[in-house]
């Protein structure tokens, strides 16, 4: 979802056979004067036929970016949550729920945006969400996705 200059998205692809050595991801920003930050992760053991269980997005403005609540349709899911914030600060410190694994942390890019990504394996069908705290307040956008 978009919140001013702040956008968060999760894209996924199935049945990728990564070559040995370098793996390249290419993306093109939309229009002039836009910037794009890409973080790539590779996971194994996810369903190749229909991997996305469910997802939720949320936007807001505070020092506590949060995902919406997502209910999985089954057990044994990989949850991935990302947040992008634009507090217009020179640096942003992120704190995540300690039961999640931090995968990505960007404290500041040239547009004073910051990002954070976490994941977690869950074994029960349930409702899940994630909340971060940041050292600066401002607009944010989040995505939470569950994969089979």
mmCIF file of C-alpha atoms in Angstrom:
data_model
loop_
_atom_site.group_PDB
_atom_site.id
_atom_site.type_symbol
_atom_site.label_atom_id
_atom_site.label_comp_id
_atom_site.label_asym_id
_atom_site.label_seq_id
_atom_site.Cartn_x
_atom_site.Cartn_y
_atom_site.Cartn_z
ATOM 1 C CA UNK A 1 0.000 0.000 0.000
ATOM 2 C CA UNK A 2 1.073 3.594 -0.539
ATOM 3 C CA UNK A 3 1.266 6.247 2.165
ATOM 4 C CA UNK A 4 2.651 9.407 0.582
ATOM 5 C CA UNK A 5 6.144 8.535 -0.644
ATOM 6 C CA UNK A 6 6.166 5.301 1.362
ATOM 7 C CA UNK A 7 5.185 1.989 -0.275
ATOM 8 C CA UNK A 8 5.670 -1.577 0.834
ATOM 9 C CA UNK A 9 5.143 -4.701 -1.276
ATOM 10 C CA UNK A 10 6.021 -8.376 -1.245
ATOM 11 C CA UNK A 11 6.513 -10.095 -4.592
ATOM 12 C CA UNK A 12 7.167 -13.804 -4.937
ATOM 13 C CA UNK A 13 7.996 -16.284 -7.679
ATOM 14 C CA UNK A 14 7.762 -20.069 -7.687
ATOM 15 C CA UNK A 15 9.916 -22.803 -9.169
ATOM 16 C CA UNK A 16 13.016 -20.643 -9.470
ATOM 17 C CA UNK A 17 16.157 -22.609 -10.177
ATOM 18 C CA UNK A 18 18.845 -20.187 -9.089
ATOM 19 C CA UNK A 19 22.116 -20.609 -10.943
ATOM 20 C CA UNK A 20 25.267 -21.235 -8.977
ATOM 21 C CA UNK A 21 27.072 -18.013 -8.178
ATOM 22 C CA UNK A 22 25.355 -14.678 -8.758
ATOM 23 C CA UNK A 23 21.583 -14.320 -8.843
ATOM 24 C CA UNK A 24 20.283 -11.017 -10.256
ATOM 25 C CA UNK A 25 16.958 -9.278 -9.540
ATOM 26 C CA UNK A 26 16.075 -6.364 -11.833
ATOM 27 C CA UNK A 27 13.360 -3.769 -11.262
ATOM 28 C CA UNK A 28 12.518 -0.426 -12.841
ATOM 29 C CA UNK A 29 11.132 2.483 -10.773
ATOM 30 C CA UNK A 30 7.892 3.990 -12.015
ATOM 31 C CA UNK A 31 8.567 7.359 -13.636
ATOM 32 C CA UNK A 32 11.179 9.996 -12.953
ATOM 33 C CA UNK A 33 12.119 11.170 -9.499
ATOM 34 C CA UNK A 34 11.190 7.875 -7.880
ATOM 35 C CA UNK A 35 13.412 5.570 -5.905
ATOM 36 C CA UNK A 36 13.199 1.887 -5.270
ATOM 37 C CA UNK A 37 14.746 -0.283 -2.593
ATOM 38 C CA UNK A 38 14.697 -4.024 -3.176
ATOM 39 C CA UNK A 39 15.503 -6.716 -0.668
ATOM 40 C CA UNK A 40 15.523 -10.316 -1.938
ATOM 41 C CA UNK A 41 15.230 -13.504 0.085
ATOM 42 C CA UNK A 42 15.138 -17.149 -0.911
ATOM 43 C CA UNK A 43 13.103 -19.761 0.948
ATOM 44 C CA UNK A 44 12.764 -23.490 0.297
ATOM 45 C CA UNK A 45 9.962 -25.866 1.202
ATOM 46 C CA UNK A 46 7.149 -23.506 0.168
ATOM 47 C CA UNK A 47 4.307 -24.846 -1.991
ATOM 48 C CA UNK A 48 5.164 -24.500 -5.680
ATOM 49 C CA UNK A 49 1.561 -24.726 -6.882
ATOM 50 C CA UNK A 50 -0.194 -22.090 -4.784
ATOM 51 C CA UNK A 51 2.193 -20.650 -2.186
ATOM 52 C CA UNK A 52 0.317 -17.581 -0.909
ATOM 53 C CA UNK A 53 -2.036 -18.421 1.946
ATOM 54 C CA UNK A 54 -3.139 -14.869 2.801
ATOM 55 C CA UNK A 55 -1.870 -11.309 3.111
ATOM 56 C CA UNK A 56 -2.801 -7.985 4.684
ATOM 57 C CA UNK A 57 -1.583 -4.390 4.278
ATOM 58 C CA UNK A 58 -1.839 -1.333 6.488
ATOM 59 C CA UNK A 59 -0.684 2.300 6.487
ATOM 60 C CA UNK A 60 -0.410 4.862 9.235
ATOM 61 C CA UNK A 61 1.723 7.563 10.797
ATOM 62 C CA UNK A 62 3.400 7.004 14.170
ATOM 63 C CA UNK A 63 6.504 5.497 15.725
ATOM 64 C CA UNK A 64 4.790 2.072 15.884
ATOM 65 C CA UNK A 65 4.370 0.625 12.376
ATOM 66 C CA UNK A 66 2.039 -2.389 12.520
ATOM 67 C CA UNK A 67 0.648 -4.945 10.134
ATOM 68 C CA UNK A 68 -3.007 -5.720 10.072
ATOM 69 C CA UNK A 69 -4.156 -9.032 11.510
ATOM 70 C CA UNK A 70 -3.917 -12.041 9.222
ATOM 71 C CA UNK A 71 -5.560 -15.428 9.858
ATOM 72 C CA UNK A 72 -3.857 -18.428 8.293
ATOM 73 C CA UNK A 73 -6.008 -21.068 6.586
ATOM 74 C CA UNK A 74 -3.833 -23.907 7.861
ATOM 75 C CA UNK A 75 -0.910 -24.839 10.066
ATOM 76 C CA UNK A 76 2.811 -24.724 9.251
ATOM 77 C CA UNK A 77 3.094 -21.364 7.513
ATOM 78 C CA UNK A 78 5.959 -18.982 6.822
ATOM 79 C CA UNK A 79 5.025 -15.425 7.807
ATOM 80 C CA UNK A 80 6.926 -12.529 6.233
ATOM 81 C CA UNK A 81 6.337 -8.970 7.434
ATOM 82 C CA UNK A 82 7.879 -5.800 6.033
ATOM 83 C CA UNK A 83 7.590 -2.155 6.992
ATOM 84 C CA UNK A 84 8.756 0.983 5.223
ATOM 85 C CA UNK A 85 8.765 4.327 7.039
ATOM 86 C CA UNK A 86 9.547 7.906 6.078
ATOM 87 C CA UNK A 87 10.000 9.843 9.314
ATOM 88 C CA UNK A 88 12.279 12.417 7.630
ATOM 89 C CA UNK A 89 14.998 11.606 10.148
ATOM 90 C CA UNK A 90 18.679 11.072 9.478
ATOM 91 C CA UNK A 91 18.522 7.594 10.993
ATOM 92 C CA UNK A 92 15.808 5.269 12.253
ATOM 93 C CA UNK A 93 16.351 2.505 14.785
ATOM 94 C CA UNK A 94 13.934 -0.427 14.565
ATOM 95 C CA UNK A 95 12.798 -2.799 17.303
ATOM 96 C CA UNK A 96 10.833 -5.887 16.334
ATOM 97 C CA UNK A 97 8.957 -8.520 18.302
ATOM 98 C CA UNK A 98 11.735 -10.822 19.598
ATOM 99 C CA UNK A 99 9.770 -13.946 18.596
ATOM 100 C CA UNK A 100 10.317 -12.987 14.938
ATOM 101 C CA UNK A 101 13.607 -13.250 12.983
ATOM 102 C CA UNK A 102 15.047 -10.012 11.639
ATOM 103 C CA UNK A 103 16.020 -10.404 7.970
ATOM 104 C CA UNK A 104 16.416 -6.844 6.673
ATOM 105 C CA UNK A 105 17.099 -3.516 8.337
ATOM 106 C CA UNK A 106 17.612 -0.257 6.511
ATOM 107 C CA UNK A 107 18.046 2.703 8.852
ATOM 108 C CA UNK A 108 18.100 5.454 6.202
ATOM 109 C CA UNK A 109 18.359 5.811 2.445
ATOM 110 C CA UNK A 110 18.922 8.965 0.436
ATOM 111 C CA UNK A 111 15.195 9.883 0.674
ATOM 112 C CA UNK A 112 15.211 9.461 4.463
ATOM 113 C CA UNK A 113 13.200 6.285 4.220
ATOM 114 C CA UNK A 114 13.866 3.228 6.333
ATOM 115 C CA UNK A 115 12.751 -0.380 6.070
ATOM 116 C CA UNK A 116 12.629 -3.518 8.144
ATOM 117 C CA UNK A 117 11.762 -7.137 7.364
ATOM 118 C CA UNK A 118 11.094 -10.103 9.641
ATOM 119 C CA UNK A 119 9.900 -13.679 9.284
ATOM 120 C CA UNK A 120 8.540 -16.425 11.485
ATOM 121 C CA UNK A 121 7.505 -20.068 11.097
ATOM 122 C CA UNK A 122 4.176 -20.833 12.776
ATOM 123 C CA UNK A 123 2.675 -24.237 13.436
ATOM 124 C CA UNK A 124 -0.926 -23.356 14.360
ATOM 125 C CA UNK A 125 -3.834 -22.003 12.357
ATOM 126 C CA UNK A 126 -4.404 -18.650 14.028
ATOM 127 C CA UNK A 127 -4.487 -14.858 13.668
ATOM 128 C CA UNK A 128 -1.072 -13.182 13.459
ATOM 129 C CA UNK A 129 0.262 -9.631 13.274
ATOM 130 C CA UNK A 130 3.500 -7.782 13.901
ATOM 131 C CA UNK A 131 4.297 -4.382 15.425
ATOM 132 C CA UNK A 132 7.613 -2.565 15.366
ATOM 133 C CA UNK A 133 8.744 0.457 17.329
ATOM 134 C CA UNK A 134 10.941 3.074 15.696
ATOM 135 C CA UNK A 135 13.066 5.878 17.054
ATOM 136 C CA UNK A 136 11.254 8.480 14.929
ATOM 137 C CA UNK A 137 7.621 9.084 14.040
ATOM 138 C CA UNK A 138 6.274 9.456 10.502
ATOM 139 C CA UNK A 139 4.222 7.838 7.739
ATOM 140 C CA UNK A 140 4.622 4.090 7.226
ATOM 141 C CA UNK A 141 3.342 1.213 5.119
ATOM 142 C CA UNK A 142 3.365 -2.506 6.024
ATOM 143 C CA UNK A 143 2.663 -5.896 4.461
ATOM 144 C CA UNK A 144 2.236 -9.264 6.172
ATOM 145 C CA UNK A 145 2.040 -12.426 4.049
ATOM 146 C CA UNK A 146 1.609 -16.086 4.952
ATOM 147 C CA UNK A 147 3.054 -18.776 2.674
ATOM 148 C CA UNK A 148 2.141 -22.483 2.594
#
